[in-house]
Coordinates of C-alpha atoms and ligand atoms in Angstrom, one line a residue:
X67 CA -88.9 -65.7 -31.5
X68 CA -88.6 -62.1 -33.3
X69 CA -86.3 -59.8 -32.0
X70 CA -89.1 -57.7 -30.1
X71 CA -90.6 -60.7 -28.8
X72 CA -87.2 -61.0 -27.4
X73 CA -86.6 -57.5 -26.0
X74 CA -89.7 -57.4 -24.7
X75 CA -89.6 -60.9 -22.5
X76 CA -85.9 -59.3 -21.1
X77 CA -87.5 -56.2 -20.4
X78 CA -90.7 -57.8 -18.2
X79 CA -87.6 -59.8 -16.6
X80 CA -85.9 -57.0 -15.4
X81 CA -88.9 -55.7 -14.1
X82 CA -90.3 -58.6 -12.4
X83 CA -86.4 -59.3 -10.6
X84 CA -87.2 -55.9 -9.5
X85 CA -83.8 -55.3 -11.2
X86 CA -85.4 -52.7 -14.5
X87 CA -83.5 -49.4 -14.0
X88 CA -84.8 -45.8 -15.0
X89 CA -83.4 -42.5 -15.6
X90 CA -84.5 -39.9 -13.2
X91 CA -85.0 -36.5 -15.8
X92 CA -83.4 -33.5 -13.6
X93 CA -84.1 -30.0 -13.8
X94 CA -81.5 -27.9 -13.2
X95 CA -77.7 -28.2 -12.2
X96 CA -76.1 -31.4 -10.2
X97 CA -75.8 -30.2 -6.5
X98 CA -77.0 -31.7 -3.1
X99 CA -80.5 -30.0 -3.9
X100 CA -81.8 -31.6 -7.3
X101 CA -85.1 -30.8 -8.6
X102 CA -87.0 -34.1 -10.0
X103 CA -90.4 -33.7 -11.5
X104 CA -91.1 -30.3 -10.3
X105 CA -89.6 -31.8 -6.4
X106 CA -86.5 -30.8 -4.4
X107 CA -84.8 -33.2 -3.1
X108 CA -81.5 -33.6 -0.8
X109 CA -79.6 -35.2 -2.8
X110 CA -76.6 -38.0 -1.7
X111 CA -76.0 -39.5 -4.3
X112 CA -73.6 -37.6 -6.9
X113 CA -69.5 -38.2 -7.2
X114 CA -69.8 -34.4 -7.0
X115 CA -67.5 -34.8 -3.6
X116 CA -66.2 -31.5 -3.5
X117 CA -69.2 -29.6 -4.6
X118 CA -67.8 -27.9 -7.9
X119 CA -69.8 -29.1 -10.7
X120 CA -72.2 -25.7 -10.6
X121 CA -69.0 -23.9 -9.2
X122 CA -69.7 -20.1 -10.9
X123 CA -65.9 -19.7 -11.2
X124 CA -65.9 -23.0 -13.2
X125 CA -68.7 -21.9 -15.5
X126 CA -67.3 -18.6 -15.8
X127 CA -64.4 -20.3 -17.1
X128 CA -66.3 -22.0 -19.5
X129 CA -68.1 -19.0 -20.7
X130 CA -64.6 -17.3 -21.5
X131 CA -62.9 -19.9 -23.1
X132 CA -66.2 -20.6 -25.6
X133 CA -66.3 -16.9 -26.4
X134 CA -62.3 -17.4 -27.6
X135 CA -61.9 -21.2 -28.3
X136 CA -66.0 -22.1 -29.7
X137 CA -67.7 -25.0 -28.7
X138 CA -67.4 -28.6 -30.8
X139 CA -63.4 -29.6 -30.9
X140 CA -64.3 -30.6 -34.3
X141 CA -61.8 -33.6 -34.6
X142 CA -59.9 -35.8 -32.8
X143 CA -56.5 -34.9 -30.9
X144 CA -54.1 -36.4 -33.6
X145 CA -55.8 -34.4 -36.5
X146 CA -56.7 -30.8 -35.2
X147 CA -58.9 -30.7 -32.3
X148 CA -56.0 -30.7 -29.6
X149 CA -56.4 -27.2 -28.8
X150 CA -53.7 -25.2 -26.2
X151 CA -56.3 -25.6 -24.0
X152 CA -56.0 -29.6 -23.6
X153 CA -52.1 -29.1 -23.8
X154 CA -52.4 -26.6 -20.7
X155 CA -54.8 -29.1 -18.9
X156 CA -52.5 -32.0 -19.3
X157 CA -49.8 -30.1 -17.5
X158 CA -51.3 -29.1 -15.2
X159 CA -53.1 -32.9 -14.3
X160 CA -49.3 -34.1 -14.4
X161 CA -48.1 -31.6 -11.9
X162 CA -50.9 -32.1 -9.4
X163 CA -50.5 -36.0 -9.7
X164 CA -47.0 -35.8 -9.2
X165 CA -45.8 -37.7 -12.8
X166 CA -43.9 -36.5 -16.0
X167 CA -46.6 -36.4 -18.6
X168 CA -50.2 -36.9 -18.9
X169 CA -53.0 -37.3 -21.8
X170 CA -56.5 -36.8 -21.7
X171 CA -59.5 -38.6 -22.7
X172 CA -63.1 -38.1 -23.5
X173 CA -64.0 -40.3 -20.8
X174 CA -62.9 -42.8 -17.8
X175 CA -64.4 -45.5 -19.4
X176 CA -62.4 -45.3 -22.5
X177 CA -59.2 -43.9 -20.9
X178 CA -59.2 -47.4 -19.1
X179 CA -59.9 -49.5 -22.0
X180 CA -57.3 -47.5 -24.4
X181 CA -54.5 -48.0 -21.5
X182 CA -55.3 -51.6 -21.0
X183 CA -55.9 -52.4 -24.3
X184 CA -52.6 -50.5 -25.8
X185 CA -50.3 -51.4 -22.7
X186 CA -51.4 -55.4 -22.1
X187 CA -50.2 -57.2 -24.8
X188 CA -50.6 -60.9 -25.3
X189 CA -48.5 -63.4 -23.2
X190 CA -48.5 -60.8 -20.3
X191 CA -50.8 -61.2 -17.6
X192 CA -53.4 -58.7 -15.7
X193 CA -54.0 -59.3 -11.9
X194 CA -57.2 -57.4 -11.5
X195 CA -58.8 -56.8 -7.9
X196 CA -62.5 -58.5 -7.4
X197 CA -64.5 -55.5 -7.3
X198 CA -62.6 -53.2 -9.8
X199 CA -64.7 -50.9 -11.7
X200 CA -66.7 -52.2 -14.8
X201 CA -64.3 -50.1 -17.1
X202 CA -60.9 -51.9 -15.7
X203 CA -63.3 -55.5 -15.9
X204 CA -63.8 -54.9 -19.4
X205 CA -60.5 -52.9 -20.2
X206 CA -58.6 -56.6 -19.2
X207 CA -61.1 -58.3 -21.0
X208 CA -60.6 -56.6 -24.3
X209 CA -57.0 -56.5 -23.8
X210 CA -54.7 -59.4 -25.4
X211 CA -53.3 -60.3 -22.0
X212 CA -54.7 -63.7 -19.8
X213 CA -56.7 -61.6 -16.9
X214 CA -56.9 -63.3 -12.9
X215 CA -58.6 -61.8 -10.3
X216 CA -57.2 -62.1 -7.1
X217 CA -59.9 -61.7 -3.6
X218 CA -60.8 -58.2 -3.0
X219 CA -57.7 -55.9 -1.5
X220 CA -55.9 -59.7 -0.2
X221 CA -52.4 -59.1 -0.5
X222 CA -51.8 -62.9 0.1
X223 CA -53.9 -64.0 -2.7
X224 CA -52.2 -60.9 -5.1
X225 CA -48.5 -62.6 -4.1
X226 CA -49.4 -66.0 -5.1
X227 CA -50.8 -64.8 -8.3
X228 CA -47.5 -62.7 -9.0
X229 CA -45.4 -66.1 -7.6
X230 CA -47.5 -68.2 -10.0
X231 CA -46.9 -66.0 -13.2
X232 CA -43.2 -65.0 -12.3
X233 CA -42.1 -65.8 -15.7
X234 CA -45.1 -63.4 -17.5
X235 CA -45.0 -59.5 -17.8
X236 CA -47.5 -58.8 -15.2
X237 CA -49.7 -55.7 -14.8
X238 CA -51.8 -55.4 -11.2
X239 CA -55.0 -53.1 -11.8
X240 CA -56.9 -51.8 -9.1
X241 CA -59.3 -49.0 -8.2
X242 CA -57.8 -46.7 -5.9
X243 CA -60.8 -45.8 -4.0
X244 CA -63.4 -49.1 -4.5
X245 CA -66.4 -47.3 -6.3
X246 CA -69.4 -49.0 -4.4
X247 CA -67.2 -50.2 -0.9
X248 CA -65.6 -46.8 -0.4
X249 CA -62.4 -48.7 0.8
X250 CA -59.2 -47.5 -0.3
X251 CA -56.4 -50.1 -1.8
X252 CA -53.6 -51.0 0.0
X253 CA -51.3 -49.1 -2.2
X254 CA -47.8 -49.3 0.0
X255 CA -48.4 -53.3 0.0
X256 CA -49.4 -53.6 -3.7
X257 CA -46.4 -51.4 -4.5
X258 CA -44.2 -53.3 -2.6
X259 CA -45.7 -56.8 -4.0
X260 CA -45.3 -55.6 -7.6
X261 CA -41.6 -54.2 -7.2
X262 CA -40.3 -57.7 -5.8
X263 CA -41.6 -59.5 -8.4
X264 CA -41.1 -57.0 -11.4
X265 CA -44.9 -56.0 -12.5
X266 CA -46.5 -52.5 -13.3
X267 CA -49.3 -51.1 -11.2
X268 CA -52.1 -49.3 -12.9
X269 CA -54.5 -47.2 -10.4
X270 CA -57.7 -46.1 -11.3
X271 CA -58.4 -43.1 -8.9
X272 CA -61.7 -41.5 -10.2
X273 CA -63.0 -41.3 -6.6
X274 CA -59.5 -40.9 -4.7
X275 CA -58.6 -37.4 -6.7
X276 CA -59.3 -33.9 -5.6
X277 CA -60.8 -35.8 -2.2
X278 CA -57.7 -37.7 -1.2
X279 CA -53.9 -36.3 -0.2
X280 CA -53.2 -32.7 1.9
X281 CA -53.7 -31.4 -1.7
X282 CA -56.2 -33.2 -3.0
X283 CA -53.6 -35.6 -5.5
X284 CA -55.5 -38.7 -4.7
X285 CA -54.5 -42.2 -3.7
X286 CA -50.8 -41.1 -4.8
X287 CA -50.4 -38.4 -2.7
X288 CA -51.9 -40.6 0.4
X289 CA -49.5 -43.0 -0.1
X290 CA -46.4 -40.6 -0.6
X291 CA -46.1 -42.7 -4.2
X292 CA -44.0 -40.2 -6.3
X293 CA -42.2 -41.0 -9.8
X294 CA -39.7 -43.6 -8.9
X295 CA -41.6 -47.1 -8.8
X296 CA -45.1 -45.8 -9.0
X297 CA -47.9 -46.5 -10.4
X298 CA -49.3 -45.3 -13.9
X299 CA -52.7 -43.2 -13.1
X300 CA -55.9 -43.2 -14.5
X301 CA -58.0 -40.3 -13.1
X302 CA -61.6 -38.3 -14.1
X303 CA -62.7 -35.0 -14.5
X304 CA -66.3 -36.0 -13.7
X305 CA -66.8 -36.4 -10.5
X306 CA -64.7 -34.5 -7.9
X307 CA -63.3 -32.3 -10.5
X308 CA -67.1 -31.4 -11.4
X309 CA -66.5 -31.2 -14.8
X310 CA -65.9 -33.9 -17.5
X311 CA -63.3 -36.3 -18.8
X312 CA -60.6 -38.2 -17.5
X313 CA -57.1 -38.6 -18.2
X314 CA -53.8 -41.3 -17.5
X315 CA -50.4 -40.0 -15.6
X316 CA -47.3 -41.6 -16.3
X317 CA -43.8 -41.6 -17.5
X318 CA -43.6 -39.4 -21.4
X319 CA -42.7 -42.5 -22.8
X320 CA -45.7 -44.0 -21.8
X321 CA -48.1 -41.0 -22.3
X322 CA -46.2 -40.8 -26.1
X323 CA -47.0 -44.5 -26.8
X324 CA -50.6 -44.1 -25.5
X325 CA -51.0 -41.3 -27.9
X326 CA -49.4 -43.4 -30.9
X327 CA -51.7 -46.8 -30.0
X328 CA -55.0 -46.5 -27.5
X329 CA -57.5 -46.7 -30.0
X330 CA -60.1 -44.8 -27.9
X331 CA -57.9 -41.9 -28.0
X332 CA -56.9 -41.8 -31.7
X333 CA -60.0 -42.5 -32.9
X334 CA -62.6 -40.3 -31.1
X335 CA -63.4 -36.3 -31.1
X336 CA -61.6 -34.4 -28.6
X337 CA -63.8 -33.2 -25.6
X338 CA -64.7 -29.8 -26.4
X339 CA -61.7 -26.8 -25.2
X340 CA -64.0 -25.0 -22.9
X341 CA -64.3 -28.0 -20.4
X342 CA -60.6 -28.1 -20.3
X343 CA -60.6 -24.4 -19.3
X344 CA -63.3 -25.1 -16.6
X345 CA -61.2 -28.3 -15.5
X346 CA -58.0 -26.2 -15.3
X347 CA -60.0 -23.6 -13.1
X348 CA -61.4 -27.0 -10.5
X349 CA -57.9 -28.2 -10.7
X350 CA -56.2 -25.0 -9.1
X351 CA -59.1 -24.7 -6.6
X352 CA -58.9 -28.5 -5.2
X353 CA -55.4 -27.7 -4.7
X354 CA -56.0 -24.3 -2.9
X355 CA -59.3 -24.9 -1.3
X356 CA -58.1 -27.3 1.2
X357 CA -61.7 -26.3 3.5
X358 CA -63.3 -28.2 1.1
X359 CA -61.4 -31.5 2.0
X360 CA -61.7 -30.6 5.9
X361 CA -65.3 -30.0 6.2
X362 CA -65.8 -33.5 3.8
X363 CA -63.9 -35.3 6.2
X364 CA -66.0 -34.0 9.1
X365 CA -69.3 -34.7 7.4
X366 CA -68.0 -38.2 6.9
X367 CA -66.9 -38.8 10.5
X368 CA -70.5 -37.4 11.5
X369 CA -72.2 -39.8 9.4
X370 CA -70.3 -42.9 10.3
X371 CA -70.9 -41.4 13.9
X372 CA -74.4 -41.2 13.9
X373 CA -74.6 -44.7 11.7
X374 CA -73.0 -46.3 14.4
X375 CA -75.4 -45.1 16.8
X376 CA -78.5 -46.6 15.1
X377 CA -76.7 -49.8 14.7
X378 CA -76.6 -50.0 10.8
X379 CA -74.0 -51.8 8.9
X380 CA -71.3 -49.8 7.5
X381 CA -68.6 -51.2 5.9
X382 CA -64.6 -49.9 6.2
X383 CA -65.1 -46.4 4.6
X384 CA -63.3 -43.3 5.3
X385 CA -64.4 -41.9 1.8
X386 CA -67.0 -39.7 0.9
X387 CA -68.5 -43.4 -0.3
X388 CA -70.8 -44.8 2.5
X389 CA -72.8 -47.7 1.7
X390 CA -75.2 -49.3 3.8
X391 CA -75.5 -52.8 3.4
X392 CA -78.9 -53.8 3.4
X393 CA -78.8 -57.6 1.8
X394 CA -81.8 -58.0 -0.6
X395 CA -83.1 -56.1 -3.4
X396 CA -86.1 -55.7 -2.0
X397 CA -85.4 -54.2 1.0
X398 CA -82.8 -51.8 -0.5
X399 CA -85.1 -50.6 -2.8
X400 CA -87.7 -50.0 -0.2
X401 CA -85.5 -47.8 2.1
X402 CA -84.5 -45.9 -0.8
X403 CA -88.6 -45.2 -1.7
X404 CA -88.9 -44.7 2.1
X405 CA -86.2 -41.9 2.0
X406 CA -87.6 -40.4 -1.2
X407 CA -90.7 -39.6 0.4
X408 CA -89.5 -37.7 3.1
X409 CA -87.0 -35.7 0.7
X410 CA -84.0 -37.5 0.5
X411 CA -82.3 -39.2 -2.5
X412 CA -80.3 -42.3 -1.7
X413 CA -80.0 -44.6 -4.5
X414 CA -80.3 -48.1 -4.0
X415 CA -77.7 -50.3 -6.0
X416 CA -78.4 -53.8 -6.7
X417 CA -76.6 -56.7 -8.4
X418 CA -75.3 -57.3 -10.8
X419 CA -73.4 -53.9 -10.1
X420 CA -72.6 -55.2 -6.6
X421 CA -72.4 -59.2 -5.6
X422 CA -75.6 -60.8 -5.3
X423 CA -77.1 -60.6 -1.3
X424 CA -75.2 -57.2 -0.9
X425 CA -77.5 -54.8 -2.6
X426 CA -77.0 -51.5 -0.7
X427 CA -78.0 -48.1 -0.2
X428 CA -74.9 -46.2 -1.2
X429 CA -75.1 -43.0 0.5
X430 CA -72.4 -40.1 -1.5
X431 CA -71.1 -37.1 0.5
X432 CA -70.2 -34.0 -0.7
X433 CA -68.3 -30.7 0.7
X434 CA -71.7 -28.9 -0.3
X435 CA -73.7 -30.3 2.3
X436 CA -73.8 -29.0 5.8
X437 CA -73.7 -30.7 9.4
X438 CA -77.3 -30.4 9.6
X439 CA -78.0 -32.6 6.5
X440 CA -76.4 -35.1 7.5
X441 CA -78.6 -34.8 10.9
X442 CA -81.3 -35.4 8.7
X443 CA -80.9 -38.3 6.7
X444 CA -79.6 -40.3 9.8
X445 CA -83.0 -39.3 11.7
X446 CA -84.6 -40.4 8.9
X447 CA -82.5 -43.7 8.5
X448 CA -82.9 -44.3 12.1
X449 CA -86.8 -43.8 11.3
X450 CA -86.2 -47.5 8.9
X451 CA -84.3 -49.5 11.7
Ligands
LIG540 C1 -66.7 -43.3 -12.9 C2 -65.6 -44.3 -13.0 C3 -64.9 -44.5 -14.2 C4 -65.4 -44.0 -15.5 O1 -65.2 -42.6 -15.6 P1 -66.1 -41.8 -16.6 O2 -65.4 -40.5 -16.9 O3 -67.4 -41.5 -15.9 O4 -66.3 -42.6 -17.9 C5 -63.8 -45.3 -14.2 N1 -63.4 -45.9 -13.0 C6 -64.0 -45.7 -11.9 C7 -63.5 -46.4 -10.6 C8 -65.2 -44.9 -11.8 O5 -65.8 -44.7 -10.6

């Protein structure tokens, strides 16, 4: 068979397990009203949690620092594109996560596959939850190091697995805030797990930062985890930040050797200056704007409230993550179109992003919606039941 031939047969397979995704081509800025083929939509379904990626103050930021610092970084961090910009940003990101140095990368995805990659050498071994993220998955996978998954947030199975490898250097990876579950880790137990039997904790807290902790620090911060014994972090810019990016938090030793080794650092273009000065600007709001955090948490309790009242399955989320679990493809997808009609975006996720027979509507809140949004997509769910 020719390679189209090929492509083609995948393609109508996709389509006919009513798995085929598509892009949706927007029209303006991310927000909780999105414009979609000339049609406004309530949006929930951005990591936009604290409604600041079309912040004005953030893109008047931008605007600034362009006018003094251009656009394109032009090169990669170890040749000339780390600008004072970046070097102010990664400051900053280690004094709001509470760790001695920090380093930034162009993206989540590649900040978790340099760390694993430079940090998990071979003979050591990486305990990985079940339903870590796809860029810890393949970060482990890549690395050097044997990689074990123990159950999903199951301390029990996590202590057996550190018992049975006592003699390796052992690494336990987890997302701090599960991407498509919404549950949190539980950090003071994995902490404690990993300091009796001498292994390094890396947490990936791309949904936990700016949302989580009085301050917005993220799964650290909730967890009172400070220097001593904690855990390396990985966090974004992307998604409750509003801007773009991610970066890791550690001791300077480790942010130095990351800088000497992870190859998707050394080896790609720095993201452009202007997005650090935007980040630096969503950085010292998320710690000021605490409102922003309060009215999330009461949108969330409203939801769950409401949910609750309709009888549909929730699962243990006090996150701006709140996915409905509706079993089948099918019928996920249908609610999804159902919603769509009447205004509302809720995207349906499927396998193989989530275990097979748990496809889900996952419903994302944000600061920027109001009380009365949330009134209407539950009368609107409670319209499916
Ligand atoms: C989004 C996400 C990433 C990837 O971050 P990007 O900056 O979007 O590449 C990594 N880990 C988790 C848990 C995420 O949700």
């Amino acid at each position: 068979m020719s390679l189209q031939n090929k492509l083609s047969a995948l393609v109508k397979q996709k389509k006919a397990q009513g798995l085929f995704r598509q892009r949706e081509i927007m029209n303006g800025p991310q927000g909780i009203n999105i414009t979609i083929d000339n049609r406004q939509y309530l949006s929930f379904c951005s990591n936009d949690y604290l409604g600041l990626a079309n912040d004005t103050d953030l893109i008047e930021a931008l605007k600034q620092a362009s006018d003094k610092f251009g656009l394109g970084s032009g090169a990669a961090h170890l040749i000339t594109g780390h600008s004072q910009l970046h070097h102010d940003l990664e400051q900053a990101l280690a004094a709001h996560v509470q760790r001695e140095s920090a380093v930034i990368f162009s993206t989540g995805y590649m900040a978790n596959l340099g760390l694993l990659t430079s940090l998990c050498q071979k003979g050591d071994v990486i305990l990985g939850d079940k339903l870590n993220h796809a860029s810890l998955v393949d970060g482990s996978l890549f690395s050097d190091a044997d990689f074990k998954r123990y159950h999903h947030n199951n301390m029990d199975h996590l202590e057996l697995n550190l018992k049975k490898h006592s003699e390796k250097n052992c690494f336990v990876v987890t997302d701090g805030v599960f991407s498509m579950d919404g549950d949190i880790a539980n950090m003071q137990s994995i902490m404690q797990l990993a300091n009796e039997n001498d292994a390094t904790v890396i947490v990936d807290d791309a949904h936990g930062l700016g949302v989580l902790g009085e301050k917005g620090g993220g799964i650290c911060e909730l967890f009172g985890l400070k220097e001593n014994n904690s855990p390396i972090i990985m966090g974004t810019l992307g998604k409750a930040v509003g801007v773009f990016g991610a970066f890791i938090a550690g001791s300077k030793d480790l942010i130095d050797y990351l800088i000497q080794t992870a190859r998707p650092y050394v080896y790609t273009t720095a993201m452009p200056s202007c997005l650090a000065a935007a980040s630096l600007v969503s950085l010292d709001k998320i710690h000021k704007e605490n409102w922003r955090r309060d009215h999330l948490q009461e949108l969330i309790l409203e939801f769950k409230t409401r949910c609750q009242s309709l009888g549909l399955e929730l699962l243990e989320s006090n996150t701006p993550i709140q996915p409905i679990i509706l079993g089948d493809e099918a019928t996920a997808l249908k609610w999804s179109e159902r919603l769509r009609e009447k205004g509302l975006l809720v995207k349906a996720i499927r396998p193989p992003t989530v275990p097979k027979g748990t496809a889900r509507l996952r419903v994302t809140l944000s600061a920027a919606h109001s009380q009365q949004d949330i009134r209407q997509l539950t009368q609107a769910l409670g319209e499916l039941v």
